[in-house]
């Protein structure tokens, strides 16, 4: 059954209005055509564990010997895992840790 022009237009507007339900991706104000995805973690320790597990999985998948023994049958895009891990690393917080470490070293004297 073909839709006439008015029905097509109404359907398009209906779909556009449904766009208000897209809540997972948040526009990135710093980059055009880029979005952020909120990720809930209980703290830096859980975040660190997530990054560690992504890196471990990537190492296993890049190793030909372990990959052949892996239960993963489908192709896994390791580059995607590594990109996620990279984006999850708390860079600014690491600078704070460096500052705190320097403070600790100086106070130890």
CSV table of N, CA, C and O in Angstrom, one decimal:
chain,number,residue,atom,x,y,z
A,1,UNK,N,0.8,-1.2,0.0
A,1,UNK,CA,0.0,0.0,0.0
A,1,UNK,C,0.9,1.2,0.0
A,1,UNK,O,1.8,1.4,0.9
A,2,UNK,N,0.7,2.1,-0.9
A,2,UNK,CA,1.4,3.3,-1.0
A,2,UNK,C,0.8,4.4,-0.2
A,2,UNK,O,-0.4,4.5,-0.1
A,3,UNK,N,1.6,5.3,0.4
A,3,UNK,CA,1.1,6.4,1.2
A,3,UNK,C,1.1,7.6,0.2
A,3,UNK,O,2.0,7.8,-0.6
A,4,UNK,N,0.0,8.4,0.4
A,4,UNK,CA,0.0,9.6,-0.4
A,4,UNK,C,0.9,10.7,0.2
A,4,UNK,O,1.4,10.5,1.3
A,5,UNK,N,1.1,11.8,-0.5
A,5,UNK,CA,2.0,12.8,0.0
A,5,UNK,C,1.7,13.3,1.4
A,5,UNK,O,2.6,13.5,2.2
A,6,UNK,N,0.5,13.6,1.7
A,6,UNK,CA,0.1,14.1,3.0
A,6,UNK,C,0.4,13.0,4.1
A,6,UNK,O,0.8,13.4,5.2
A,7,UNK,N,0.1,11.8,3.8
A,7,UNK,CA,0.3,10.7,4.8
A,7,UNK,C,1.8,10.6,5.0
A,7,UNK,O,2.3,10.3,6.1
A,8,UNK,N,2.6,10.7,3.9
A,8,UNK,CA,4.1,10.6,4.0
A,8,UNK,C,4.6,11.7,4.9
A,8,UNK,O,5.5,11.5,5.8
A,9,UNK,N,4.1,13.0,4.7
A,9,UNK,CA,4.5,14.1,5.5
A,9,UNK,C,4.1,13.9,6.9
A,9,UNK,O,5.0,14.2,7.8
A,10,UNK,N,2.9,13.5,7.2
A,10,UNK,CA,2.5,13.2,8.5
A,10,UNK,C,3.4,12.2,9.2
A,10,UNK,O,3.7,12.3,10.4
A,11,UNK,N,3.7,11.1,8.5
A,11,UNK,CA,4.6,10.1,9.0
A,11,UNK,C,6.0,10.6,9.4
A,11,UNK,O,6.6,10.3,10.4
A,12,UNK,N,6.5,11.5,8.5
A,12,UNK,CA,7.8,12.1,8.7
A,12,UNK,C,7.8,12.9,10.0
A,12,UNK,O,8.7,12.8,10.8
A,13,UNK,N,6.7,13.8,10.2
A,13,UNK,CA,6.6,14.6,11.4
A,13,UNK,C,6.5,13.7,12.6
A,13,UNK,O,7.0,14.1,13.7
A,14,UNK,N,5.8,12.6,12.5
A,14,UNK,CA,5.6,11.7,13.6
A,14,UNK,C,7.0,11.2,14.0
A,14,UNK,O,7.3,11.1,15.2
A,15,UNK,N,7.8,10.8,13.0
A,15,UNK,CA,9.1,10.2,13.3
A,15,UNK,C,10.0,11.3,13.9
A,15,UNK,O,10.8,11.0,14.9
A,16,UNK,N,9.9,12.5,13.4
A,16,UNK,CA,10.7,13.6,13.9
A,16,UNK,C,10.4,13.9,15.4
A,16,UNK,O,11.3,14.1,16.2
A,17,UNK,N,9.1,13.9,15.7
A,17,UNK,CA,8.7,14.1,17.1
A,17,UNK,C,9.1,13.0,18.0
A,17,UNK,O,9.3,13.2,19.2
A,18,UNK,N,9.2,11.8,17.5
A,18,UNK,CA,9.7,10.7,18.3
A,18,UNK,C,11.2,10.9,18.6
A,18,UNK,O,11.7,10.3,19.6
A,19,UNK,N,11.9,11.7,17.9
A,19,UNK,CA,13.3,12.0,18.1
A,19,UNK,C,13.5,12.5,19.5
A,19,UNK,O,14.7,12.5,20.0
A,20,UNK,N,12.5,13.1,20.1
A,20,UNK,CA,12.7,13.6,21.5
A,20,UNK,C,13.0,12.4,22.5
A,20,UNK,O,13.5,12.6,23.6
A,21,UNK,N,12.7,11.2,22.1
A,21,UNK,CA,13.0,10.0,22.9
A,21,UNK,C,14.4,9.6,22.8
A,21,UNK,O,14.8,8.7,23.6
A,22,UNK,N,15.2,10.1,21.9
A,22,UNK,CA,16.6,9.8,21.8
A,22,UNK,C,17.4,10.4,23.0
A,22,UNK,O,17.7,11.6,22.9
A,23,UNK,N,17.7,9.7,24.0
A,23,UNK,CA,18.3,10.3,25.2
A,23,UNK,C,19.7,9.8,25.5
A,23,UNK,O,20.4,10.3,26.3
A,24,UNK,N,20.1,8.7,24.9
A,24,UNK,CA,21.4,8.1,25.2
A,24,UNK,C,22.5,8.9,24.7
A,24,UNK,O,23.5,9.1,25.4
A,25,UNK,N,22.5,9.4,23.5
A,25,UNK,CA,23.6,10.2,22.9
A,25,UNK,C,23.4,11.6,23.2
A,25,UNK,O,22.3,12.2,23.0
A,26,UNK,N,24.4,12.3,23.8
A,26,UNK,CA,24.3,13.7,24.1
A,26,UNK,C,25.2,14.4,23.2
A,26,UNK,O,26.4,14.0,23.1
A,27,UNK,N,24.8,15.5,22.6
A,27,UNK,CA,25.7,16.2,21.7
A,27,UNK,C,26.9,16.8,22.4
A,27,UNK,O,26.8,17.2,23.5
A,28,UNK,N,28.1,16.6,21.8
A,28,UNK,CA,29.3,17.2,22.3
A,28,UNK,C,29.4,18.6,21.8
A,28,UNK,O,29.5,18.9,20.6
A,29,UNK,N,29.4,19.5,22.8
A,29,UNK,CA,29.5,20.9,22.4
A,29,UNK,C,30.8,21.3,21.8
A,29,UNK,O,30.9,22.4,21.2
A,30,UNK,N,31.9,20.5,22.1
A,30,UNK,CA,33.2,20.9,21.6
A,30,UNK,C,33.5,20.4,20.2
A,30,UNK,O,34.4,20.9,19.5
A,31,UNK,N,32.8,19.4,19.7
A,31,UNK,CA,33.0,18.8,18.4
A,31,UNK,C,31.7,18.6,17.6
A,31,UNK,O,30.7,18.1,18.2
A,32,UNK,N,31.7,19.1,16.4
A,32,UNK,CA,30.6,18.9,15.6
A,32,UNK,C,30.4,17.5,15.1
A,32,UNK,O,31.4,16.8,14.9
A,33,UNK,N,29.2,17.0,15.0
A,33,UNK,CA,28.9,15.6,14.6
A,33,UNK,C,29.6,14.6,15.6
A,33,UNK,O,30.0,13.5,15.2
A,34,UNK,N,29.6,15.0,16.8
A,34,UNK,CA,30.2,14.1,17.9
A,34,UNK,C,29.2,14.0,19.0
A,34,UNK,O,28.6,15.0,19.4
A,35,UNK,N,29.1,12.9,19.7
A,35,UNK,CA,28.2,12.7,20.8
A,35,UNK,C,28.9,12.0,21.9
A,35,UNK,O,29.9,11.4,21.8
A,36,UNK,N,28.4,12.2,23.1
A,36,UNK,CA,28.9,11.5,24.3
A,36,UNK,C,27.8,10.5,24.8
A,36,UNK,O,26.6,10.7,24.5
A,37,UNK,N,28.3,9.5,25.4
A,37,UNK,CA,27.4,8.5,26.0
A,37,UNK,C,27.7,8.4,27.4
A,37,UNK,O,28.8,8.1,27.9
A,38,UNK,N,26.7,8.7,28.2
A,38,UNK,CA,26.9,8.7,29.7
A,38,UNK,C,27.1,7.2,30.1
A,38,UNK,O,26.6,6.3,29.6
A,39,UNK,N,28.1,7.1,31.1
A,39,UNK,CA,28.4,5.8,31.6
A,39,UNK,C,28.5,5.9,33.1
A,39,UNK,O,29.2,6.7,33.7
A,40,UNK,N,27.7,5.1,33.8
A,40,UNK,CA,27.6,5.1,35.2
A,40,UNK,C,28.6,4.1,35.8
A,40,UNK,O,28.6,3.0,35.5
A,41,UNK,N,29.4,4.6,36.7
A,41,UNK,CA,30.4,3.8,37.5
A,41,UNK,C,30.3,4.2,38.9
A,41,UNK,O,29.9,5.3,39.3
A,42,UNK,N,30.7,3.3,39.8
A,42,UNK,CA,30.7,3.6,41.2
A,42,UNK,C,31.8,4.4,41.7
A,42,UNK,O,31.8,4.9,42.8
A,43,UNK,N,32.9,4.5,40.9
A,43,UNK,CA,34.0,5.3,41.3
A,43,UNK,C,35.2,5.1,40.4
A,43,UNK,O,35.1,4.3,39.4
A,44,UNK,N,36.3,5.6,40.7
A,44,UNK,CA,37.5,5.5,39.9
A,44,UNK,C,38.0,4.1,39.8
A,44,UNK,O,38.6,3.6,38.8
A,45,UNK,N,37.8,3.3,40.9
A,45,UNK,CA,38.3,2.0,40.9
A,45,UNK,C,37.5,1.1,39.9
A,45,UNK,O,38.1,0.4,39.1
A,46,UNK,N,36.2,1.3,39.8
A,46,UNK,CA,35.4,0.6,38.8
A,46,UNK,C,35.8,1.0,37.4
A,46,UNK,O,35.9,0.2,36.5
A,47,UNK,N,36.0,2.3,37.2
A,47,UNK,CA,36.4,2.8,35.9
A,47,UNK,C,37.8,2.2,35.5
A,47,UNK,O,37.9,1.7,34.4
A,48,UNK,N,38.7,2.1,36.4
A,48,UNK,CA,40.0,1.5,36.2
A,48,UNK,C,39.8,0.0,35.8
A,48,UNK,O,40.5,-0.5,34.9
A,49,UNK,N,39.0,-0.7,36.5
A,49,UNK,CA,38.7,-2.1,36.2
A,49,UNK,C,38.1,-2.3,34.8
A,49,UNK,O,38.5,-3.2,34.1
A,50,UNK,N,37.3,-1.4,34.4
A,50,UNK,CA,36.7,-1.5,33.1
A,50,UNK,C,37.7,-1.3,32.0
A,50,UNK,O,37.8,-2.0,31.0
A,51,UNK,N,38.6,-0.3,32.2
A,51,UNK,CA,39.6,0.0,31.2
A,51,UNK,C,40.6,-1.2,31.2
A,51,UNK,O,41.0,-1.7,30.1
A,52,UNK,N,40.9,-1.8,32.3
A,52,UNK,CA,41.8,-2.9,32.4
A,52,UNK,C,41.2,-4.1,31.7
A,52,UNK,O,41.9,-4.8,30.9
A,53,UNK,N,39.9,-4.4,31.9
A,53,UNK,CA,39.3,-5.5,31.2
A,53,UNK,C,39.3,-5.3,29.7
A,53,UNK,O,39.4,-6.2,28.9
A,54,UNK,N,39.0,-4.1,29.2
A,54,UNK,CA,39.0,-3.8,27.8
A,54,UNK,C,40.4,-4.0,27.2
A,54,UNK,O,40.5,-4.6,26.1
A,55,UNK,N,41.4,-3.6,27.9
A,55,UNK,CA,42.8,-3.8,27.4
A,55,UNK,C,43.2,-5.3,27.4
A,55,UNK,O,43.8,-5.7,26.5
A,56,UNK,N,42.8,-6.0,28.5
A,56,UNK,CA,43.1,-7.4,28.5
A,56,UNK,C,42.4,-8.2,27.3
A,56,UNK,O,43.0,-9.0,26.7
A,57,UNK,N,41.1,-7.8,27.1
A,57,UNK,CA,40.4,-8.5,26.0
A,57,UNK,C,41.1,-8.1,24.7
A,57,UNK,O,41.2,-9.0,23.8
A,58,UNK,N,41.5,-6.9,24.5
A,58,UNK,CA,42.2,-6.5,23.3
A,58,UNK,C,43.5,-7.3,23.1
A,58,UNK,O,43.8,-7.7,22.0
A,59,UNK,N,44.2,-7.5,24.2
A,59,UNK,CA,45.5,-8.2,24.1
A,59,UNK,C,45.2,-9.7,23.7
A,59,UNK,O,45.9,-10.2,22.8
A,60,UNK,N,44.2,-10.3,24.3
A,60,UNK,CA,43.9,-11.7,24.0
A,60,UNK,C,43.5,-11.8,22.5
A,60,UNK,O,43.9,-12.7,21.8
A,61,UNK,N,42.7,-10.8,22.1
A,61,UNK,CA,42.2,-10.9,20.7
A,61,UNK,C,43.2,-10.6,19.7
A,61,UNK,O,43.1,-11.0,18.5
A,62,UNK,N,44.2,-9.8,20.0
A,62,UNK,CA,45.3,-9.5,19.1
A,62,UNK,C,46.4,-10.7,19.0
A,62,UNK,O,47.1,-10.8,18.1
A,63,UNK,N,46.4,-11.5,20.1
A,63,UNK,CA,47.3,-12.6,20.1
A,63,UNK,C,46.7,-13.8,19.3
A,63,UNK,O,45.7,-14.4,19.7
A,64,UNK,N,47.4,-14.2,18.2
A,64,UNK,CA,46.8,-15.2,17.3
A,64,UNK,C,46.6,-16.6,18.1
A,64,UNK,O,45.6,-17.2,17.8
A,65,UNK,N,47.5,-16.9,18.9
A,65,UNK,CA,47.4,-18.2,19.6
A,65,UNK,C,46.2,-18.2,20.6
A,65,UNK,O,45.5,-19.2,20.6
A,66,UNK,N,46.1,-17.2,21.4
A,66,UNK,CA,45.0,-17.2,22.3
A,66,UNK,C,43.6,-16.9,21.6
A,66,UNK,O,42.6,-17.4,22.1
A,67,UNK,N,43.7,-16.2,20.5
A,67,UNK,CA,42.4,-15.9,19.8
A,67,UNK,C,41.9,-17.2,19.2
A,67,UNK,O,40.7,-17.4,19.2
A,68,UNK,N,42.7,-18.1,18.8
A,68,UNK,CA,42.3,-19.4,18.2
A,68,UNK,C,41.6,-20.2,19.3
A,68,UNK,O,40.7,-21.1,19.0
A,69,UNK,N,42.1,-20.1,20.6
A,69,UNK,CA,41.5,-20.8,21.7
A,69,UNK,C,40.3,-20.1,22.3
A,69,UNK,O,39.6,-20.7,23.1
A,70,UNK,N,40.0,-18.9,21.9
A,70,UNK,CA,39.0,-18.1,22.4
A,70,UNK,C,37.6,-18.6,22.1
A,70,UNK,O,37.4,-19.2,21.0
A,71,UNK,N,36.6,-18.4,23.0
A,71,UNK,CA,35.3,-18.8,22.7
A,71,UNK,C,34.6,-17.8,21.8
A,71,UNK,O,33.5,-18.0,21.3
A,72,UNK,N,35.2,-16.7,21.5
A,72,UNK,CA,34.6,-15.7,20.6
A,72,UNK,C,34.7,-16.2,19.2
A,72,UNK,O,35.8,-16.4,18.6
A,73,UNK,N,33.6,-16.4,18.6
A,73,UNK,CA,33.6,-16.9,17.2
A,73,UNK,C,33.4,-15.8,16.2
A,73,UNK,O,33.9,-15.9,15.1
A,74,UNK,N,32.7,-14.8,16.5
A,74,UNK,CA,32.5,-13.6,15.6
A,74,UNK,C,33.8,-12.7,15.6
A,74,UNK,O,34.5,-12.7,16.6
A,75,UNK,N,33.9,-12.0,14.6
A,75,UNK,CA,35.0,-11.0,14.6
A,75,UNK,C,34.7,-9.9,15.6
A,75,UNK,O,33.6,-9.4,15.7
A,76,UNK,N,35.7,-9.6,16.3
A,76,UNK,CA,35.6,-8.5,17.3
A,76,UNK,C,36.5,-7.4,16.8
A,76,UNK,O,37.7,-7.6,16.5
A,77,UNK,N,36.0,-6.2,16.8
A,77,UNK,CA,36.8,-5.0,16.3
A,77,UNK,C,37.6,-4.5,17.5
A,77,UNK,O,37.1,-3.8,18.4
A,78,UNK,N,38.9,-5.0,17.6
A,78,UNK,CA,39.8,-4.7,18.7
A,78,UNK,C,40.0,-3.2,18.7
A,78,UNK,O,40.1,-2.6,19.8
A,79,UNK,N,40.1,-2.5,17.6
A,79,UNK,CA,40.3,-1.1,17.5
A,79,UNK,C,39.2,-0.3,18.3
A,79,UNK,O,39.5,0.6,19.0
A,80,UNK,N,38.0,-0.8,18.2
A,80,UNK,CA,36.9,-0.2,18.9
A,80,UNK,C,37.1,-0.3,20.4
A,80,UNK,O,36.9,0.6,21.2
A,81,UNK,N,37.5,-1.5,20.9
A,81,UNK,CA,37.8,-1.7,22.3
A,81,UNK,C,38.9,-0.8,22.8
A,81,UNK,O,38.8,-0.2,23.9
A,82,UNK,N,39.9,-0.7,22.0
A,82,UNK,CA,41.0,0.2,22.4
A,82,UNK,C,40.6,1.7,22.4
A,82,UNK,O,41.0,2.4,23.3
A,83,UNK,N,39.8,2.1,21.5
A,83,UNK,CA,39.3,3.5,21.5
A,83,UNK,C,38.4,3.8,22.7
A,83,UNK,O,38.6,4.8,23.3
A,84,UNK,N,37.6,2.8,23.1
A,84,UNK,CA,36.8,3.0,24.3
A,84,UNK,C,37.7,3.1,25.5
A,84,UNK,O,37.5,4.0,26.3
A,85,UNK,N,38.6,2.2,25.6
A,85,UNK,CA,39.6,2.2,26.7
A,85,UNK,C,40.3,3.6,26.8
A,85,UNK,O,40.4,4.2,27.9
A,86,UNK,N,40.7,4.1,25.7
A,86,UNK,CA,41.4,5.3,25.6
A,86,UNK,C,40.5,6.5,26.1
A,86,UNK,O,41.0,7.4,26.9
A,87,UNK,N,39.3,6.5,25.7
A,87,UNK,CA,38.4,7.5,26.0
A,87,UNK,C,38.0,7.5,27.5
A,87,UNK,O,37.7,8.5,28.1
A,88,UNK,N,38.1,6.3,28.1
A,88,UNK,CA,37.7,6.1,29.5
A,88,UNK,C,38.8,6.5,30.5
A,88,UNK,O,38.6,6.8,31.6
A,89,UNK,N,40.1,6.6,30.0
A,89,UNK,CA,41.2,6.9,30.9
A,89,UNK,C,41.0,8.3,31.4
A,89,UNK,O,40.8,9.3,30.7
A,90,UNK,N,41.1,8.5,32.7
A,90,UNK,CA,40.9,9.8,33.3
A,90,UNK,C,42.1,10.7,33.3
A,90,UNK,O,42.9,10.7,34.3
A,91,UNK,N,42.4,11.3,32.2
A,91,UNK,CA,43.6,12.1,32.0
A,91,UNK,C,43.9,13.2,33.0
A,91,UNK,O,44.9,13.3,33.6
A,92,UNK,N,42.9,14.0,33.2
A,92,UNK,CA,43.0,15.1,34.2
A,92,UNK,C,43.2,14.7,35.6
A,92,UNK,O,44.0,15.2,36.3
A,93,UNK,N,42.5,13.6,35.9
A,93,UNK,CA,42.7,13.0,37.3
A,93,UNK,C,44.1,12.5,37.5
A,93,UNK,O,44.7,12.5,38.6
A,94,UNK,N,44.7,12.0,36.4
A,94,UNK,CA,46.1,11.4,36.5
A,94,UNK,C,47.0,12.6,36.8
A,94,UNK,O,48.0,12.4,37.5
A,95,UNK,N,46.8,13.7,36.2
A,95,UNK,CA,47.6,14.9,36.5
A,95,UNK,C,47.5,15.2,38.0
A,95,UNK,O,48.6,15.6,38.7
A,96,UNK,N,46.4,15.1,38.6
A,96,UNK,CA,46.2,15.4,40.0
A,96,UNK,C,47.0,14.3,40.8
A,96,UNK,O,47.6,14.7,41.8
A,97,UNK,N,46.9,13.1,40.4
A,97,UNK,CA,47.7,12.0,41.1
A,97,UNK,C,49.2,12.3,41.0
A,97,UNK,O,49.9,12.1,42.0
A,98,UNK,N,49.7,12.8,39.9
A,98,UNK,CA,51.1,13.2,39.7
A,98,UNK,C,51.4,14.3,40.7
A,98,UNK,O,52.4,14.3,41.4
A,99,UNK,N,50.5,15.3,40.8
A,99,UNK,CA,50.8,16.4,41.8
A,99,UNK,C,50.8,15.9,43.2
A,99,UNK,O,51.6,16.3,44.0
A,100,UNK,N,49.8,15.0,43.5
A,100,UNK,CA,49.8,14.5,44.9
A,100,UNK,C,51.0,13.6,45.2
A,100,UNK,O,51.6,13.7,46.3
A,101,UNK,N,51.5,12.9,44.2
A,101,UNK,CA,52.7,12.1,44.3
A,101,UNK,C,53.9,13.0,44.6
A,101,UNK,O,54.8,12.7,45.4
A,102,UNK,N,54.0,14.1,43.8
A,102,UNK,CA,55.2,15.0,44.0
A,102,UNK,C,55.1,15.6,45.4
A,102,UNK,O,56.1,15.7,46.1
A,103,UNK,N,53.9,15.9,45.9
A,103,UNK,CA,53.7,16.5,47.2
A,103,UNK,C,54.2,15.5,48.2
A,103,UNK,O,54.9,15.8,49.2
A,104,UNK,N,53.8,14.2,48.1
A,104,UNK,CA,54.2,13.1,48.9
A,104,UNK,C,55.7,13.0,49.0
A,104,UNK,O,56.3,12.8,50.0
A,105,UNK,N,56.3,13.0,47.8
A,105,UNK,CA,57.8,12.8,47.7
A,105,UNK,C,58.5,14.0,48.4
A,105,UNK,O,59.5,13.7,49.1
A,106,UNK,N,58.0,15.2,48.3
A,106,UNK,CA,58.7,16.3,48.9
A,106,UNK,C,58.5,16.3,50.5
A,106,UNK,O,59.3,16.7,51.2
A,107,UNK,N,57.3,15.8,50.9
A,107,UNK,CA,57.0,15.8,52.3
A,107,UNK,C,57.8,14.7,53.0
A,107,UNK,O,57.9,14.6,54.3
A,108,UNK,N,58.3,13.7,52.3
A,108,UNK,CA,59.0,12.5,52.8
A,108,UNK,C,60.4,12.9,53.3
A,108,UNK,O,61.0,12.1,54.0
A,109,UNK,N,60.9,14.0,52.8
A,109,UNK,CA,62.3,14.4,53.1
A,109,UNK,C,62.5,14.9,54.5
A,109,UNK,O,61.8,15.4,55.2
